[in-house]
């Protein structure tokens, strides 16, 4: 039994002003030379859209409090997991004895 011949699709040619990057992910990303980028008209400065952003809204106090509570709960959970994993009690920790959270 012989296999039928497959039609191969030719790979598209790389445009003349663009060369493949020599990095490890060269198949994924194309790089232009510096002179090619200048000739192509790519603006290296900030765009007007980026410079003229509307002013940021003041943070919502209720939202800030919710985020603080979430962070505190996550820190407590991490400490509980650490203590269980190492067979320690909270009273044995220097942070508990001294009252300093990060000791």
CSV table of C-alpha atoms in Angstrom, one decimal:
chain,number,residue,atom,x,y,z
A,1,UNK,CA,0.0,0.0,0.0
A,2,UNK,CA,1.4,3.4,-0.9
A,3,UNK,CA,0.3,6.6,0.6
A,4,UNK,CA,-1.3,9.2,-1.6
A,5,UNK,CA,0.9,12.3,-2.3
A,6,UNK,CA,0.0,15.3,-0.1
A,7,UNK,CA,-0.2,18.8,-1.5
A,8,UNK,CA,2.1,21.0,0.5
A,9,UNK,CA,1.1,24.6,1.2
A,10,UNK,CA,4.1,26.9,0.7
A,11,UNK,CA,5.0,29.1,3.6
A,12,UNK,CA,4.4,32.9,3.0
A,13,UNK,CA,7.6,34.9,2.4
A,14,UNK,CA,8.8,37.3,5.0
A,15,UNK,CA,8.3,41.0,3.8
A,16,UNK,CA,11.5,42.7,2.8
A,17,UNK,CA,11.6,45.3,5.6
A,18,UNK,CA,11.1,42.8,8.4
A,19,UNK,CA,13.5,40.2,9.6
A,20,UNK,CA,12.9,37.4,12.0
A,21,UNK,CA,14.0,37.9,15.5
A,22,UNK,CA,16.9,35.8,16.7
A,23,UNK,CA,15.4,35.2,20.1
A,24,UNK,CA,14.2,31.8,21.2
A,25,UNK,CA,10.6,32.6,20.2
A,26,UNK,CA,11.6,33.8,16.7
A,27,UNK,CA,8.7,32.0,15.1
A,28,UNK,CA,6.2,34.0,17.1
A,29,UNK,CA,7.5,37.5,16.9
A,30,UNK,CA,8.9,39.6,14.1
A,31,UNK,CA,11.3,42.5,14.6
A,32,UNK,CA,12.2,45.5,12.5
A,33,UNK,CA,15.6,47.1,12.2
A,34,UNK,CA,15.9,50.5,13.7
A,35,UNK,CA,16.2,52.2,10.4
A,36,UNK,CA,13.2,50.3,9.0
A,37,UNK,CA,11.1,51.4,12.0
A,38,UNK,CA,12.0,55.1,11.4
A,39,UNK,CA,11.2,54.8,7.7
A,40,UNK,CA,7.9,53.1,8.4
A,41,UNK,CA,6.6,56.1,10.4
A,42,UNK,CA,6.2,54.3,13.7
A,43,UNK,CA,5.9,57.0,16.4
A,44,UNK,CA,8.2,56.3,19.3
A,45,UNK,CA,6.6,59.0,21.5
A,46,UNK,CA,3.4,58.8,23.5
A,47,UNK,CA,0.2,59.0,21.6
A,48,UNK,CA,-2.2,61.8,22.1
A,49,UNK,CA,-4.8,59.3,23.3
A,50,UNK,CA,-2.4,58.0,26.0
A,51,UNK,CA,-1.5,61.5,27.1
A,52,UNK,CA,-5.1,62.8,27.3
A,53,UNK,CA,-6.7,60.2,29.5
A,54,UNK,CA,-9.7,61.3,31.6
A,55,UNK,CA,-8.9,61.9,35.2
A,56,UNK,CA,-9.1,58.8,37.4
A,57,UNK,CA,-12.2,58.5,39.7
A,58,UNK,CA,-11.5,58.9,43.4
A,59,UNK,CA,-11.5,55.4,45.0
A,60,UNK,CA,-14.8,54.3,46.6
A,61,UNK,CA,-14.3,54.0,50.4
A,62,UNK,CA,-16.6,51.0,50.5
A,63,UNK,CA,-14.6,49.2,47.8
A,64,UNK,CA,-11.3,50.1,49.6
A,65,UNK,CA,-12.6,48.6,52.8
A,66,UNK,CA,-13.7,45.4,51.0
A,67,UNK,CA,-10.2,45.1,49.4
A,68,UNK,CA,-8.5,45.6,52.8
A,69,UNK,CA,-10.7,42.9,54.4
A,70,UNK,CA,-10.0,40.5,51.6
A,71,UNK,CA,-6.2,41.0,52.0
A,72,UNK,CA,-6.4,40.6,55.7
A,73,UNK,CA,-8.4,37.3,55.3
A,74,UNK,CA,-5.9,36.0,52.8
A,75,UNK,CA,-3.0,36.8,55.1
A,76,UNK,CA,-4.7,35.0,58.0
A,77,UNK,CA,-5.4,32.0,55.8
A,78,UNK,CA,-1.8,31.9,54.7
A,79,UNK,CA,-0.6,32.0,58.3
A,80,UNK,CA,-3.0,29.3,59.4
A,81,UNK,CA,-1.8,27.1,56.5
A,82,UNK,CA,1.9,27.7,57.4
A,83,UNK,CA,1.4,26.9,61.1
A,84,UNK,CA,-0.5,23.7,60.3
A,85,UNK,CA,2.1,22.6,57.8
A,86,UNK,CA,4.9,23.2,60.3
A,87,UNK,CA,3.1,21.8,63.3
A,88,UNK,CA,3.2,25.1,65.2
A,89,UNK,CA,0.7,26.9,67.4
A,90,UNK,CA,0.1,30.6,67.1
A,91,UNK,CA,1.2,31.2,70.7
A,92,UNK,CA,4.7,29.9,69.7
A,93,UNK,CA,5.2,32.5,67.0
A,94,UNK,CA,7.4,35.5,67.7
A,95,UNK,CA,4.9,37.7,66.0
A,96,UNK,CA,2.2,36.7,68.5
A,97,UNK,CA,4.5,37.1,71.5
A,98,UNK,CA,5.8,40.5,70.5
A,99,UNK,CA,2.7,41.9,68.9
A,100,UNK,CA,4.7,42.6,65.7
A,101,UNK,CA,2.9,41.2,62.6
A,102,UNK,CA,5.9,40.7,60.4
A,103,UNK,CA,8.4,39.3,63.0
